[in-house]
Short mmCIF file of C-alpha atoms and ligand atoms in Angstrom, two decimals:
data_model
loop_
_atom_site.label_atom_id
_atom_site.label_comp_id
_atom_site.label_asym_id
_atom_site.label_seq_id
_atom_site.Cartn_x
_atom_site.Cartn_y
_atom_site.Cartn_z
CA MET Q 1 35.03 -8.94 49.16
CA LYS Q 2 36.52 -11.22 51.65
CA ARG Q 3 37.57 -10.05 55.04
CA ARG Q 4 37.50 -10.41 58.99
CA THR Q 5 37.69 -8.09 61.47
CA LEU Q 6 40.57 -7.66 63.86
CA LEU Q 7 40.83 -6.98 66.26
CA LYS Q 8 44.59 -6.49 67.35
CA GLY Q 9 46.89 -4.89 70.42
CA GLY Q 10 46.92 -1.58 71.22
CA LEU Q 11 44.76 -0.66 68.69
CA ALA Q 12 41.78 0.26 70.61
CA ALA Q 13 44.13 3.88 71.33
CA LEU Q 14 43.38 4.70 67.64
CA ALA Q 15 40.19 4.18 67.51
CA LEU Q 16 38.81 7.90 69.31
CA VAL Q 17 35.09 6.79 69.05
CA GLY Q 18 35.07 3.47 68.04
CA ALA Q 19 36.04 1.56 64.86
CA ASN Q 20 32.28 0.59 63.05
CA TYR Q 21 32.15 3.12 61.63
CA THR Q 22 29.03 1.65 59.16
CA GLY Q 23 27.42 2.13 63.09
CA LEU Q 24 27.54 6.09 61.93
CA SER Q 25 23.98 7.62 61.76
CA LEU Q 26 23.59 9.80 58.73
CA LEU Q 27 19.96 11.34 58.81
CA GLY Q 28 19.01 11.53 55.58
CA LYS Q 29 21.75 9.81 53.88
CA PRO Q 30 21.16 6.88 52.24
CA GLY Q 31 23.25 3.65 53.94
CA PHE Q 32 26.35 2.16 53.21
CA ILE Q 33 26.94 -0.32 50.57
CA ASP Q 34 28.34 -3.53 52.58
CA THR Q 35 27.22 -6.36 51.10
CA ALA Q 36 29.56 -9.48 49.68
CA ARG Q 37 30.90 -9.61 45.94
CA ALA Q 38 30.83 -12.47 44.57
CA ASP Q 39 33.00 -11.92 42.12
CA GLY Q 40 36.50 -11.62 43.07
CA PHE Q 41 39.35 -12.35 41.09
CA THR Q 42 37.89 -12.39 37.60
CA ALA Q 43 38.75 -8.67 36.40
CA PRO Q 44 41.73 -8.25 35.64
CA LEU Q 45 44.54 -5.89 37.06
CA PRO Q 46 44.54 -1.95 35.01
CA ILE Q 47 47.96 -1.42 34.59
CA PRO Q 48 47.97 2.40 34.34
CA PRO Q 49 48.73 3.24 30.88
CA LEU Q 50 52.60 4.89 30.05
CA LEU Q 51 52.19 8.61 28.99
CA GLU Q 52 52.53 9.78 26.34
CA ASP Q 53 56.07 12.13 25.96
CA LEU Q 54 55.08 14.35 23.24
CA ASP Q 55 59.33 15.56 22.88
CA SER Q 56 61.22 13.73 20.88
CA ARG Q 57 64.09 14.40 21.93
CA SER Q 58 65.78 12.09 25.08
CA ASP Q 59 67.19 15.00 27.35
CA SER Q 60 63.14 16.31 27.34
CA ALA Q 61 59.59 15.43 28.19
CA ARG Q 62 57.26 16.96 27.05
CA PHE Q 63 53.21 15.82 28.91
CA ILE Q 64 49.47 16.57 28.89
CA MET Q 65 47.03 15.72 31.61
CA ASN Q 66 43.39 16.35 31.98
CA ALA Q 67 41.91 16.18 35.32
CA GLN Q 68 38.19 15.62 34.44
CA GLN Q 69 35.11 14.31 34.83
CA GLY Q 70 34.17 10.08 34.68
CA SER Q 71 32.15 7.27 35.91
CA MET Q 72 32.45 4.13 36.84
CA ASP Q 73 30.61 0.64 37.06
CA PHE Q 74 31.87 -0.27 40.22
CA PHE Q 75 28.97 -2.06 41.62
CA PRO Q 76 25.88 -3.46 38.30
CA GLY Q 77 23.86 -1.46 37.73
CA LYS Q 78 25.32 2.01 40.35
CA PRO Q 79 28.11 3.99 37.77
CA THR Q 80 30.50 5.83 40.01
CA ALA Q 81 31.24 9.71 39.65
CA THR Q 82 34.46 9.63 39.51
CA LEU Q 83 37.60 11.87 38.70
CA GLY Q 84 40.18 11.08 36.87
CA TYR Q 85 43.89 12.16 34.47
CA ASN Q 86 42.82 11.72 31.35
CA GLY Q 87 40.13 8.63 32.03
CA ASN Q 88 37.70 7.83 34.53
CA PHE Q 89 39.71 6.96 37.85
CA LEU Q 90 43.12 8.03 38.59
CA GLY Q 91 46.00 8.32 35.45
CA PRO Q 92 48.17 7.14 32.94
CA THR Q 93 51.73 6.75 35.27
CA ILE Q 94 54.15 9.90 34.23
CA ARG Q 95 58.10 8.18 33.40
CA VAL Q 96 60.91 10.28 33.70
CA ARG Q 97 64.95 9.83 33.36
CA ASN Q 98 66.49 11.90 36.64
CA GLY Q 99 68.33 15.08 33.72
CA GLN Q 100 65.77 16.06 31.73
CA ARG Q 101 63.38 18.77 31.16
CA PHE Q 102 59.77 17.99 32.53
CA ARG Q 103 57.10 19.97 30.69
CA VAL Q 104 53.37 19.50 31.59
CA ASP Q 105 50.12 21.15 30.47
CA VAL Q 106 48.32 20.27 33.24
CA ASN Q 107 44.34 21.02 32.20
CA ASN Q 108 41.77 21.22 34.66
CA THR Q 109 38.42 20.70 33.02
CA LEU Q 110 36.85 20.40 36.01
CA PRO Q 111 33.90 22.31 37.99
CA GLU Q 112 35.66 23.74 40.35
CA VAL Q 113 39.74 24.47 41.59
CA THR Q 114 41.81 21.82 41.80
CA THR Q 115 46.28 21.57 41.70
CA LEU Q 116 48.64 18.93 40.71
CA HIS Q 117 51.32 17.84 43.14
CA TRP Q 118 54.74 15.73 42.28
CA HIS Q 119 54.98 14.16 45.53
CA GLY Q 120 58.23 13.30 46.89
CA LEU Q 121 59.80 15.25 43.70
CA HIS Q 122 62.35 17.81 44.57
CA VAL Q 123 60.78 20.69 42.38
CA PRO Q 124 61.32 24.37 42.01
CA ALA Q 125 58.59 25.98 45.01
CA GLN Q 126 56.32 27.32 41.78
CA TRP Q 127 55.91 24.16 40.30
CA ASP Q 128 55.21 22.03 43.15
CA GLY Q 129 51.40 21.81 43.06
CA GLY Q 130 51.08 22.66 46.71
CA PRO Q 131 47.99 24.74 47.91
CA ARG Q 132 49.70 27.68 46.08
CA GLN Q 133 49.23 27.02 42.83
CA PRO Q 134 45.78 26.49 42.52
CA ILE Q 135 44.52 25.98 38.96
CA SER Q 136 40.86 28.12 38.43
CA ALA Q 137 38.28 25.82 36.71
CA GLY Q 138 38.44 26.07 32.87
CA THR Q 139 42.21 26.53 32.56
CA THR Q 140 45.37 24.86 31.86
CA TRP Q 141 49.14 24.89 33.73
CA ASN Q 142 52.41 24.19 32.41
CA PRO Q 143 55.60 23.25 34.80
CA ASP Q 144 58.03 23.52 33.74
CA PHE Q 145 61.44 22.06 35.12
CA THR Q 146 64.74 19.93 34.85
CA ILE Q 147 64.20 16.39 37.69
CA LYS Q 148 66.71 16.18 39.45
CA GLN Q 149 66.44 13.09 41.02
CA GLU Q 150 67.11 9.68 41.62
CA ALA Q 151 65.38 6.63 39.80
CA ALA Q 152 62.42 6.73 42.20
CA THR Q 153 58.73 5.39 42.62
CA LEU Q 154 56.73 9.36 43.42
CA TRP Q 155 53.18 10.36 42.08
CA TYR Q 156 51.01 13.13 41.80
CA HIS Q 157 47.83 13.84 43.15
CA PRO Q 158 45.65 16.95 43.38
CA HIS Q 159 46.42 19.43 46.95
CA ALA Q 160 44.29 22.69 46.13
CA MET Q 161 43.11 24.24 50.25
CA GLY Q 162 40.93 21.60 51.80
CA LEU Q 163 39.98 19.60 48.54
CA THR Q 164 42.88 17.21 48.33
CA GLY Q 165 40.55 14.19 50.43
CA GLU Q 166 37.88 14.37 48.77
CA GLN Q 167 39.19 15.23 44.82
CA VAL Q 168 41.94 12.24 45.86
CA TYR Q 169 39.13 10.13 47.42
CA GLN Q 170 36.84 10.38 43.86
CA GLY Q 171 39.94 9.32 41.48
CA LEU Q 172 42.76 11.99 41.61
CA ALA Q 173 46.67 9.78 41.89
CA GLY Q 174 48.13 8.58 39.19
CA PHE Q 175 52.83 6.75 39.67
CA PHE Q 176 55.48 9.36 38.51
CA LEU Q 177 58.46 7.68 37.91
CA ILE Q 178 61.91 8.08 37.57
CA GLU Q 179 64.83 5.93 36.08
CA ASP Q 180 68.42 7.05 35.99
CA GLU Q 181 71.77 4.90 35.42
CA VAL Q 182 71.49 2.39 38.36
CA SER Q 183 68.40 1.76 37.67
CA ASP Q 184 68.86 0.78 33.84
CA SER Q 185 71.83 -1.25 35.34
CA LEU Q 186 70.30 -3.11 37.82
CA ASP Q 187 69.79 -7.11 37.29
CA ILE Q 188 66.57 -6.28 38.95
CA PRO Q 189 62.62 -6.96 36.63
CA LYS Q 190 62.32 -3.40 35.24
CA ILE Q 191 59.56 -4.41 31.61
CA TYR Q 192 56.52 -1.94 32.63
CA GLY Q 193 52.96 -3.47 33.25
CA GLU Q 194 54.59 -7.06 33.13
CA ASP Q 195 57.09 -7.59 35.53
CA ASP Q 196 57.35 -4.73 37.18
CA ILE Q 197 53.64 -3.52 37.86
CA PRO Q 198 52.84 -0.35 40.34
CA LEU Q 199 50.25 -1.24 42.39
CA VAL Q 200 48.38 1.34 44.52
CA ILE Q 201 46.05 0.08 47.00
CA GLN Q 202 43.38 2.70 47.42
CA ASP Q 203 39.62 1.46 49.66
CA ARG Q 204 36.53 2.98 49.29
CA ARG Q 205 33.27 3.98 51.33
CA PHE Q 206 29.89 4.10 49.67
CA PHE Q 207 26.85 4.78 49.69
CA SER Q 208 23.58 2.42 48.63
CA ASN Q 209 23.41 5.19 45.24
CA GLY Q 210 26.88 3.78 44.16
CA GLN Q 211 28.34 7.07 45.15
CA PHE Q 212 31.90 7.59 47.38
CA ALA Q 213 30.96 8.09 50.38
CA TYR Q 214 33.05 10.16 51.50
CA ALA Q 215 34.30 12.93 55.44
CA GLN Q 216 30.73 12.76 56.68
CA ASN Q 217 31.46 14.27 60.11
CA MET Q 218 33.47 14.74 62.78
CA HIS Q 219 34.40 11.08 62.91
CA ASP Q 220 35.68 10.90 60.08
CA ILE Q 221 38.16 13.70 60.10
CA LEU Q 222 39.58 12.94 62.82
CA ASN Q 223 39.54 9.32 62.33
CA GLY Q 224 39.64 9.20 58.65
CA VAL Q 225 37.77 7.95 56.01
CA ILE Q 226 38.18 4.79 55.95
CA GLY Q 227 36.89 1.97 53.19
CA ASN Q 228 35.51 -1.13 53.20
CA TYR Q 229 36.14 -1.70 49.97
CA LEU Q 230 39.30 -2.25 48.23
CA LEU Q 231 40.60 -1.25 45.13
CA VAL Q 232 44.14 -2.09 43.62
CA ASN Q 233 44.60 0.39 40.42
CA GLY Q 234 41.00 1.22 40.57
CA ALA Q 235 40.28 -2.50 40.88
CA MET Q 236 38.02 -4.74 42.67
CA GLN Q 237 40.03 -7.77 43.32
CA PRO Q 238 42.02 -7.97 40.26
CA ARG Q 239 44.18 -10.94 38.73
CA LEU Q 240 47.74 -10.47 36.97
CA SER Q 241 48.55 -13.55 35.37
CA VAL Q 242 53.08 -13.07 35.52
CA HIS Q 243 56.03 -15.04 34.15
CA SER Q 244 57.67 -17.36 37.57
CA GLY Q 245 60.99 -16.11 38.69
CA LEU Q 246 61.03 -12.24 39.98
CA VAL Q 247 58.44 -9.59 39.72
CA ARG Q 248 58.98 -6.37 40.40
CA LEU Q 249 56.12 -4.84 42.93
CA ARG Q 250 55.84 -0.95 43.78
CA LEU Q 251 53.56 -0.06 46.31
CA LEU Q 252 51.84 2.95 46.87
CA ASN Q 253 48.89 3.66 49.46
CA GLY Q 254 46.86 5.20 47.86
CA SER Q 255 44.67 5.67 50.60
CA ASN Q 256 42.57 9.43 52.11
CA SER Q 257 43.95 7.69 55.36
CA SER Q 258 44.13 4.10 56.35
CA ILE Q 259 47.17 2.65 57.63
CA TYR Q 260 48.09 -0.76 55.63
CA ARG Q 261 49.89 -3.99 56.52
CA ILE Q 262 50.36 -5.39 52.86
CA GLY Q 263 51.87 -8.68 52.94
CA PHE Q 264 50.79 -12.43 50.86
CA LYS Q 265 48.62 -14.81 51.87
CA ASP Q 266 51.35 -17.55 52.83
CA GLN Q 267 53.53 -15.12 54.20
CA ARG Q 268 56.08 -15.75 51.40
CA THR Q 269 59.14 -13.48 52.08
CA PHE Q 270 59.52 -11.42 49.62
CA GLN Q 271 62.27 -8.72 49.05
CA VAL Q 272 61.97 -4.56 50.21
CA ILE Q 273 64.41 -2.55 46.77
CA ALA Q 274 63.33 1.38 47.33
CA SER Q 275 61.93 2.97 49.68
CA ASP Q 276 59.60 6.31 49.10
CA GLY Q 277 62.77 7.65 48.05
CA GLY Q 278 64.53 4.87 46.08
CA PHE Q 279 67.16 2.20 46.25
CA LEU Q 280 68.22 0.34 49.36
CA GLU Q 281 71.36 -0.24 50.10
CA GLN Q 282 70.64 -3.40 50.67
CA PRO Q 283 67.04 -5.74 49.69
CA VAL Q 284 65.02 -6.49 53.10
CA ALA Q 285 63.93 -9.94 53.47
CA MET Q 286 59.86 -8.66 54.55
CA ASN Q 287 57.18 -11.02 54.44
CA SER Q 288 55.18 -7.87 55.25
CA ILE Q 289 55.31 -3.98 55.07
CA VAL Q 290 53.36 -1.25 56.89
CA LEU Q 291 52.56 2.16 55.02
CA SER Q 292 50.53 5.17 56.27
CA ALA Q 293 48.59 6.82 53.17
CA GLY Q 294 51.00 8.20 51.02
CA GLU Q 295 54.30 6.01 51.54
CA ARG Q 296 55.93 3.39 49.61
CA ALA Q 297 57.80 0.39 48.79
CA GLU Q 298 58.92 -1.35 45.54
CA VAL Q 299 59.56 -5.24 46.12
CA VAL Q 300 60.55 -8.21 44.53
CA ILE Q 301 58.81 -11.17 45.01
CA ASP Q 302 59.64 -14.32 44.22
CA LEU Q 303 57.38 -16.95 42.12
CA SER Q 304 59.51 -19.44 41.70
CA ASP Q 305 58.43 -21.54 44.33
CA VAL Q 306 54.87 -21.52 42.54
CA GLU Q 307 53.60 -23.77 39.95
CA LEU Q 308 52.68 -22.69 36.46
CA GLY Q 309 49.01 -22.62 37.14
CA ASN Q 310 49.21 -21.34 40.94
CA GLN Q 311 48.23 -18.42 42.59
CA ILE Q 312 49.54 -15.81 46.08
CA ILE Q 313 47.22 -13.29 47.22
CA LEU Q 314 48.04 -10.53 48.35
CA THR Q 315 47.18 -9.13 51.51
CA VAL Q 316 46.11 -5.37 52.91
CA GLU Q 317 45.16 -5.32 56.15
CA GLN Q 318 43.76 -1.91 57.58
CA MET Q 319 45.88 -1.54 61.08
CA LYS Q 320 42.27 -0.75 62.80
CA GLY Q 321 39.67 -2.27 60.30
CA SER Q 322 39.35 -5.70 57.60
CA LEU Q 323 42.22 -7.81 56.38
CA PHE Q 324 41.25 -8.06 52.37
CA GLU Q 325 41.78 -10.70 50.45
CA ALA Q 326 43.42 -7.99 47.48
CA MET Q 327 44.46 -9.44 44.77
CA ARG Q 328 45.29 -12.24 42.89
CA ILE Q 329 48.69 -13.63 41.66
CA THR Q 330 48.74 -16.67 39.04
CA VAL Q 331 51.80 -18.06 37.74
CA ASP Q 332 51.12 -18.87 34.18
CA ARG Q 333 54.32 -19.01 32.46
CA PRO Q 334 58.31 -19.61 33.20
CA ALA Q 335 60.70 -17.13 33.68
CA GLU Q 336 62.55 -15.30 30.85
CA THR Q 337 65.22 -15.27 32.53
CA THR Q 338 66.45 -17.05 35.88
CA GLY Q 339 67.02 -13.85 37.91
CA ARG Q 340 68.38 -13.59 41.31
CA LEU Q 341 67.65 -10.44 43.20
CA PRO Q 342 71.65 -7.92 43.47
CA ASP Q 343 73.25 -8.19 47.09
CA HIS Q 344 74.44 -4.58 46.69
CA LEU Q 345 71.46 -2.69 45.10
CA ARG Q 346 73.46 0.93 45.33
CA THR Q 347 75.75 3.11 47.48
CA LEU Q 348 73.80 5.20 49.65
CA ASP Q 349 74.22 9.02 49.84
CA LYS Q 350 74.40 9.26 53.45
CA ILE Q 351 73.62 11.96 55.44
CA PRO Q 352 75.55 11.97 58.30
CA GLU Q 353 73.97 13.66 61.54
CA SER Q 354 77.41 16.09 62.25
CA GLU Q 355 76.41 17.77 58.40
CA ALA Q 356 72.96 19.37 60.87
CA ASP Q 357 73.29 23.04 61.05
CA GLY Q 358 70.43 22.96 63.50
CA ILE Q 359 67.68 21.19 65.06
CA ARG Q 360 63.62 21.62 64.34
CA GLY Q 361 60.73 20.11 66.86
CA PHE Q 362 57.66 19.47 65.92
CA THR Q 363 54.68 18.20 67.76
CA MET Q 364 51.60 16.46 65.81
CA GLU Q 365 48.76 16.86 68.09
CA THR Q 366 45.47 14.88 67.74
CA MET Q 367 43.52 16.81 70.73
CA SER Q 368 44.94 18.81 73.04
CA MET Q 369 43.41 19.46 75.84
CA GLY Q 370 44.34 22.17 77.35
CA GLY Q 371 43.48 25.29 78.83
CA GLY Q 372 40.39 25.13 78.13
CA ARG Q 373 36.40 27.05 79.53
CA MET Q 374 33.33 24.15 79.26
CA GLY Q 375 32.25 23.36 75.95
CA MET Q 376 34.50 24.04 72.80
CA GLY Q 377 37.75 25.13 74.25
CA MET Q 378 37.76 21.55 77.06
CA MET Q 379 38.97 20.21 73.03
CA GLY Q 380 41.36 22.23 72.66
CA ARG Q 381 42.40 22.55 69.29
CA ARG Q 382 42.47 19.39 66.89
CA LEU Q 383 44.69 18.19 64.57
CA THR Q 384 47.38 21.12 65.23
CA ILE Q 385 51.55 21.35 64.94
CA ASN Q 386 52.92 23.09 66.95
CA GLY Q 387 49.75 24.33 68.31
CA LYS Q 388 49.07 25.32 65.11
CA LYS Q 389 46.17 25.26 61.17
CA MET Q 390 47.85 25.79 58.46
CA ASP Q 391 47.81 29.40 57.43
CA ILE Q 392 48.03 30.46 53.74
CA ASN Q 393 48.87 33.32 54.70
CA ARG Q 394 52.12 32.19 57.34
CA THR Q 395 55.17 30.66 56.34
CA ASP Q 396 55.61 28.85 59.51
CA GLU Q 397 59.47 27.53 59.04
CA GLN Q 398 62.57 29.53 57.22
CA VAL Q 399 65.05 27.65 56.15
CA ARG Q 400 69.05 28.43 54.83
CA LEU Q 401 69.21 27.37 51.47
CA ASN Q 402 71.80 25.15 51.15
CA SER Q 403 71.80 23.80 55.28
CA THR Q 404 71.12 20.21 56.65
CA GLU Q 405 68.39 20.66 59.65
CA ILE Q 406 67.26 16.99 61.84
CA TRP Q 407 63.43 17.77 62.46
CA GLU Q 408 62.90 16.32 65.56
CA ILE Q 409 58.98 14.71 64.88
CA THR Q 410 56.83 14.18 67.88
CA ASN Q 411 53.38 12.87 67.76
CA GLN Q 412 52.06 13.55 71.38
CA GLY Q 413 49.58 10.57 72.67
CA ALA Q 414 46.46 11.11 74.60
CA MET Q 415 44.62 8.67 76.51
CA MET Q 416 41.21 8.41 73.77
CA MET Q 417 42.24 10.87 72.06
CA SER Q 418 45.75 9.58 70.23
CA MET Q 419 45.53 8.97 66.66
CA PRO Q 420 48.91 7.86 64.28
CA HIS Q 421 49.91 10.82 61.85
CA SER Q 422 52.33 10.31 58.96
CA MET Q 423 54.70 12.63 58.01
CA HIS Q 424 55.45 14.11 55.18
CA LEU Q 425 57.91 17.01 54.03
CA HIS Q 426 57.68 18.74 50.16
CA ASP Q 427 61.28 19.36 48.06
CA VAL Q 428 63.28 16.55 50.11
CA GLN Q 429 64.16 13.09 50.68
CA PHE Q 430 65.11 13.05 53.89
CA GLN Q 431 67.20 10.41 55.74
CA VAL Q 432 65.36 8.59 59.08
CA LEU Q 433 67.59 8.56 61.87
CA SER Q 434 65.93 7.27 64.19
CA ARG Q 435 62.09 6.60 65.89
CA ASN Q 436 62.15 6.63 69.58
CA GLY Q 437 65.55 6.85 69.77
CA GLN Q 438 66.39 2.92 68.62
CA PRO Q 439 67.66 3.17 64.84
CA PRO Q 440 65.16 2.94 62.29
CA PRO Q 441 64.25 -0.76 60.62
CA LEU Q 442 66.36 -1.44 57.35
CA HIS Q 443 63.63 -0.61 55.56
CA GLU Q 444 63.46 2.82 56.52
CA ARG Q 445 67.40 3.29 55.80
CA GLY Q 446 66.59 4.38 52.22
CA ARG Q 447 65.27 7.36 51.47
CA LYS Q 448 62.06 9.53 52.38
CA ASP Q 449 59.32 11.28 52.33
CA THR Q 450 56.10 10.11 54.16
CA VAL Q 451 57.17 8.99 57.73
CA LEU Q 452 54.77 7.20 59.79
CA ILE Q 453 54.21 8.27 63.28
CA MET Q 454 52.34 6.11 66.18
CA PRO Q 455 51.39 8.33 69.31
CA GLY Q 456 53.99 8.79 72.31
CA GLU Q 457 56.95 8.43 69.19
CA THR Q 458 59.53 10.86 68.32
CA VAL Q 459 60.93 10.36 64.54
CA ARG Q 460 63.93 11.65 63.95
CA ILE Q 461 64.99 12.91 59.91
CA ILE Q 462 67.46 14.52 58.70
CA SER Q 463 67.35 16.66 54.60
CA ARG Q 464 69.25 18.77 52.79
CA PHE Q 465 67.59 21.94 51.67
CA ARG Q 466 69.38 22.36 48.26
CA ASP Q 467 68.89 24.12 44.61
CA TYR Q 468 65.62 25.24 44.93
CA THR Q 469 63.91 28.42 47.83
CA GLY Q 470 61.11 28.94 47.93
CA VAL Q 471 57.67 28.04 50.65
CA TYR Q 472 57.08 24.78 50.84
CA MET Q 473 54.56 22.11 52.83
CA TYR Q 474 54.70 19.68 55.79
CA HIS Q 475 51.20 17.94 56.76
CA CYS Q 476 50.62 14.94 58.03
CA HIS Q 477 49.55 12.44 54.99
CA LEU Q 478 46.50 11.41 56.29
CA LEU Q 479 44.04 13.64 54.06
CA GLU Q 480 41.57 13.57 56.64
CA HIS Q 481 44.10 15.46 59.01
CA GLU Q 482 45.45 17.07 55.49
CA ASP Q 483 42.67 19.63 55.02
CA ASP Q 484 41.21 20.00 58.23
CA GLY Q 485 44.87 21.77 59.02
CA MET Q 486 47.52 19.73 59.76
CA MET Q 487 49.82 21.97 57.92
CA GLY Q 488 52.44 23.95 58.68
CA GLN Q 489 54.48 25.61 55.46
CA PHE Q 490 57.99 26.32 55.48
CA GLU Q 491 59.93 28.60 53.23
CA VAL Q 492 63.48 28.11 52.10
CA ILE Q 493 65.76 31.25 51.78
CA SER Q 494 69.48 31.75 50.43
CU1 C2O F 501 51.20 13.48 49.40
CU2 C2O F 501 51.60 17.82 49.92
O1 C2O F 501 51.42 15.52 49.35
CU1 CU F 502 53.85 16.03 48.06
CU1 CU F 503 47.30 12.68 61.54
#
């Protein structure tokens, strides 16, 4: 795999123990695979199939999902044990419409407990699929609810207590797309798999025997498990052929803990049309976009300047690691239409700050130095929110149904003990009010459910808590942090 190490200003602060994970001593463990592959850009990009809707009525949809064990040949002759939904690795794309009744049978054929969480979905608490809804080995879970949400690129993944990171790492994740009248009527690329391409970007680390090298030690938990191989839809350096003109990419940072800067090798400008929770008001021109673990963005690229037969390269830079040539996009036929992106995508129902019924503060701490005696106490607690670690028997916050709240989230920076965190709320799609007192960048002004918070930063978000009561999670979406307890529960009460 082509990669080079980058030295970036400010990144020193992120390195808790140093960025060179390959230098770890792993007594009794095989070493990591760290060799270049010569066969880049030969494998076609896998497009996750659209999951068959078993309900013939248009106002309802029913699906079957099997969490299962599998195997992948990432390296010739060294099959990797994997997990997938209805397949070996990752899962099919679920596509539903706003207003549809949604039913699914989730069969857990794994030898251990799992859950299935609909990330970004406004969903009744009992069907959220978080740690409170375990699906034990060999059993089936049957969510049944109505989609009450505008068009968006969401995703699904397991969320069992303490097991999220490892199960996602092994392959459990997929896209969950909502469509509505707005997405129907917008003149944007929308042929799934043709010019509307879902791209889940993840990195992985492997042992020399071909198996995934998931978290090995405290360093991996604090820094997150950062991989030296990049996968796009489960393939290393795949290639994709598309028509000329406009092509839409639905980007998902599906990695466990990496923060990615995504762009193109030729630095070309693209238009961001949607954030986590749906369309922006107007396209935002950028030439790279940062997505933390769990975040999504829909972007439209214009390939009309690329000659037939030529290609561009999608690049992905890890915040404290490598720059990958992630995928090659070749133009193999003329555009079917002379598309031009609309200037106005939709009118956003903005949540005015004045609507807030109250403000809550959240402090995310990588490491607190507080109050200790020598030894363990010196280090204080690590990976906490408001000084606490997740306790499924404790409700941390109570929120009134039909209220609107501002949450002020601070990533408490501390010299040499700082990490970026990625705050995610279940149930709601929020709006970012400010970053360090400044208005958020244009591409963060739509609806979001996950937001990157750098050390020392304070991000203020506003959310409406509507429709459903019950207990939901908020947590860091760096999955190693989440599993270590950087998570809390809020209860919406009537
Ligand atoms: Cu993407 Cu609580 O999850
Ligand atoms: Cu979620
Ligand atoms: Cu974190």
